[in-house]
CSV table of C-alpha atoms in Angstrom, one decimal:
chain,number,residue,atom,x,y,z
A,313,MET,CA,158.7,166.5,-13.0
A,314,SER,CA,159.8,163.0,-12.0
A,315,THR,CA,161.5,162.4,-8.7
A,316,THR,CA,163.7,159.9,-10.5
A,317,ILE,CA,165.6,162.6,-12.2
A,318,HIS,CA,168.9,161.2,-11.0
A,319,GLN,CA,168.4,158.5,-13.7
A,320,ARG,CA,168.8,161.1,-16.5
A,321,LYS,CA,171.1,164.0,-17.2
A,322,ARG,CA,170.4,167.2,-15.3
A,323,GLY,CA,171.1,170.4,-17.3
A,324,LEU,CA,170.1,174.0,-17.4
A,325,ASP,CA,166.6,172.9,-18.6
A,326,THR,CA,166.0,170.9,-15.4
A,327,LEU,CA,163.6,172.8,-13.2
A,328,ILE,CA,163.9,172.7,-9.4
A,329,THR,CA,160.7,173.7,-7.8
A,330,GLU,CA,159.5,174.5,-4.3
A,331,ASP,CA,155.8,174.8,-3.5
A,332,GLY,CA,155.1,175.1,-7.2
A,333,HIS,CA,157.6,177.9,-7.8
A,334,VAL,CA,160.7,177.5,-10.0
A,335,ILE,CA,164.0,178.0,-8.0
A,336,PRO,CA,166.6,179.6,-10.4
A,337,PRO,CA,170.1,178.2,-10.3
A,338,GLY,CA,171.4,181.5,-8.9
A,339,LEU,CA,169.6,180.8,-5.7
A,340,GLY,CA,171.8,178.0,-4.7
A,341,VAL,CA,170.5,174.8,-6.4
A,342,THR,CA,173.8,174.1,-8.3
A,343,THR,CA,177.2,172.6,-7.7
A,344,ALA,CA,179.8,175.3,-7.1
A,345,PRO,CA,183.5,174.5,-6.6
A,346,ASN,CA,185.9,177.4,-5.7
A,347,PHE,CA,189.7,177.4,-6.1
A,348,GLN,CA,192.1,179.8,-4.5
A,349,PRO,CA,195.8,179.5,-5.6
A,350,LEU,CA,198.3,179.3,-2.7
A,351,GLY,CA,201.4,179.3,-4.8
A,352,GLY,CA,203.8,176.5,-5.7
A,353,GLY,CA,201.1,174.5,-7.4
A,354,ARG,CA,199.0,174.3,-4.2
A,355,ALA,CA,195.4,175.4,-3.9
A,356,ALA,CA,192.6,175.8,-1.3
A,357,ILE,CA,189.2,174.6,-2.5
A,358,ASN,CA,185.7,174.8,-1.0
A,359,GLY,CA,182.2,174.9,-2.3
A,360,ASP,CA,179.2,172.6,-2.4
A,361,PHE,CA,177.7,169.8,-4.5
A,362,ALA,CA,173.9,169.7,-5.3
A,363,MET,CA,172.9,166.0,-5.4
A,364,THR,CA,169.9,163.8,-5.6
A,365,ALA,CA,169.5,161.1,-3.0
A,366,GLY,CA,170.9,158.4,-5.2
A,367,GLU,CA,174.1,160.4,-5.8
A,368,VAL,CA,174.9,161.4,-2.2
A,369,GLN,CA,177.0,158.4,-1.0
A,370,HIS,CA,178.8,158.1,-4.3
A,371,VAL,CA,179.9,161.8,-4.3
A,372,LEU,CA,180.9,161.7,-0.6
A,373,THR,CA,183.0,158.6,-1.2
A,374,ALA,CA,184.7,160.1,-4.2
A,375,LEU,CA,185.5,163.3,-2.3
A,376,ARG,CA,186.9,161.6,0.8
A,377,ARG,CA,188.9,159.2,-1.4
A,378,GLY,CA,190.5,162.3,-3.0
A,379,GLY,CA,191.5,163.8,0.3
A,380,ILE,CA,188.7,166.4,0.4
A,381,THR,CA,187.0,167.0,3.7
A,382,VAL,CA,183.2,166.8,3.8
A,383,VAL,CA,182.1,169.6,6.1
A,384,SER,CA,178.3,169.1,6.1
A,385,LEU,CA,175.4,167.4,4.4
A,386,HIS,CA,172.0,169.1,4.4
A,387,ASN,CA,169.0,170.4,2.5
A,388,HIS,CA,168.4,174.0,1.4
A,389,ALA,CA,164.6,173.6,1.1
A,390,LEU,CA,161.8,171.7,2.8
A,391,ASP,CA,159.9,170.5,-0.2
A,392,ASP,CA,162.0,170.9,-3.3
A,393,ASN,CA,161.4,168.7,-6.4
A,394,PRO,CA,163.5,166.9,-7.3
A,395,ARG,CA,164.7,166.6,-3.7
A,396,LEU,CA,168.2,167.9,-3.5
A,397,PHE,CA,170.9,167.4,-0.9
A,398,TYR,CA,174.0,169.6,-0.5
A,399,THR,CA,177.5,168.8,0.8
A,400,HIS,CA,180.0,171.5,1.6
A,401,PHE,CA,183.6,170.6,1.2
A,402,TRP,CA,187.1,171.9,2.0
A,403,ALA,CA,190.7,171.0,1.2
A,404,THR,CA,194.2,172.3,0.6
A,405,GLY,CA,196.9,170.6,-1.4
A,406,ASP,CA,198.2,170.1,-4.9
A,407,GLY,CA,195.9,171.9,-7.2
A,408,VAL,CA,195.9,169.2,-9.9
A,409,THR,CA,195.3,166.5,-7.4
A,410,LEU,CA,192.4,168.4,-5.9
A,411,ALA,CA,190.9,169.1,-9.3
A,412,LYS,CA,191.0,165.4,-10.2
A,413,ALA,CA,189.3,164.6,-6.9
A,414,LEU,CA,186.5,167.1,-7.6
A,415,ARG,CA,186.1,165.7,-11.1
A,416,ALA,CA,185.7,162.2,-9.5
A,417,GLY,CA,182.9,163.7,-7.4
A,418,LEU,CA,181.3,165.3,-10.4
A,419,ASP,CA,181.4,162.1,-12.3
A,420,GLN,CA,179.1,160.6,-9.7
A,421,THR,CA,176.4,163.0,-10.5
A,422,ALA,CA,174.0,163.2,-13.5
A,423,ILE,CA,174.8,166.8,-14.3
A,424,ILE,CA,175.6,167.6,-17.9
A,425,ARG,CA,179.2,168.5,-18.3
């Protein structure tokens, strides 16, 4: 598998491997946003984005621009292919505004929507 995967769409058929073994999406190699309604149109959000190196700065910029706090940037594996980076995020506010900010972050990735 090419390490330039960020140049094409990533979908369910994209294999993430570590030491020659396929890592299934359920083991944390996916983007996972979570919403909790707070009432009055407000929400709390958290979760993480899975990104290739070329997507990292674009996603972080989009999240911060939308008022979402970036909590951490890290790796989950030592030798995954393609190399993935993860950012955890957090915010509270107007639910629609937060959803739009998350969408802006998603739009900076090559995942298939």
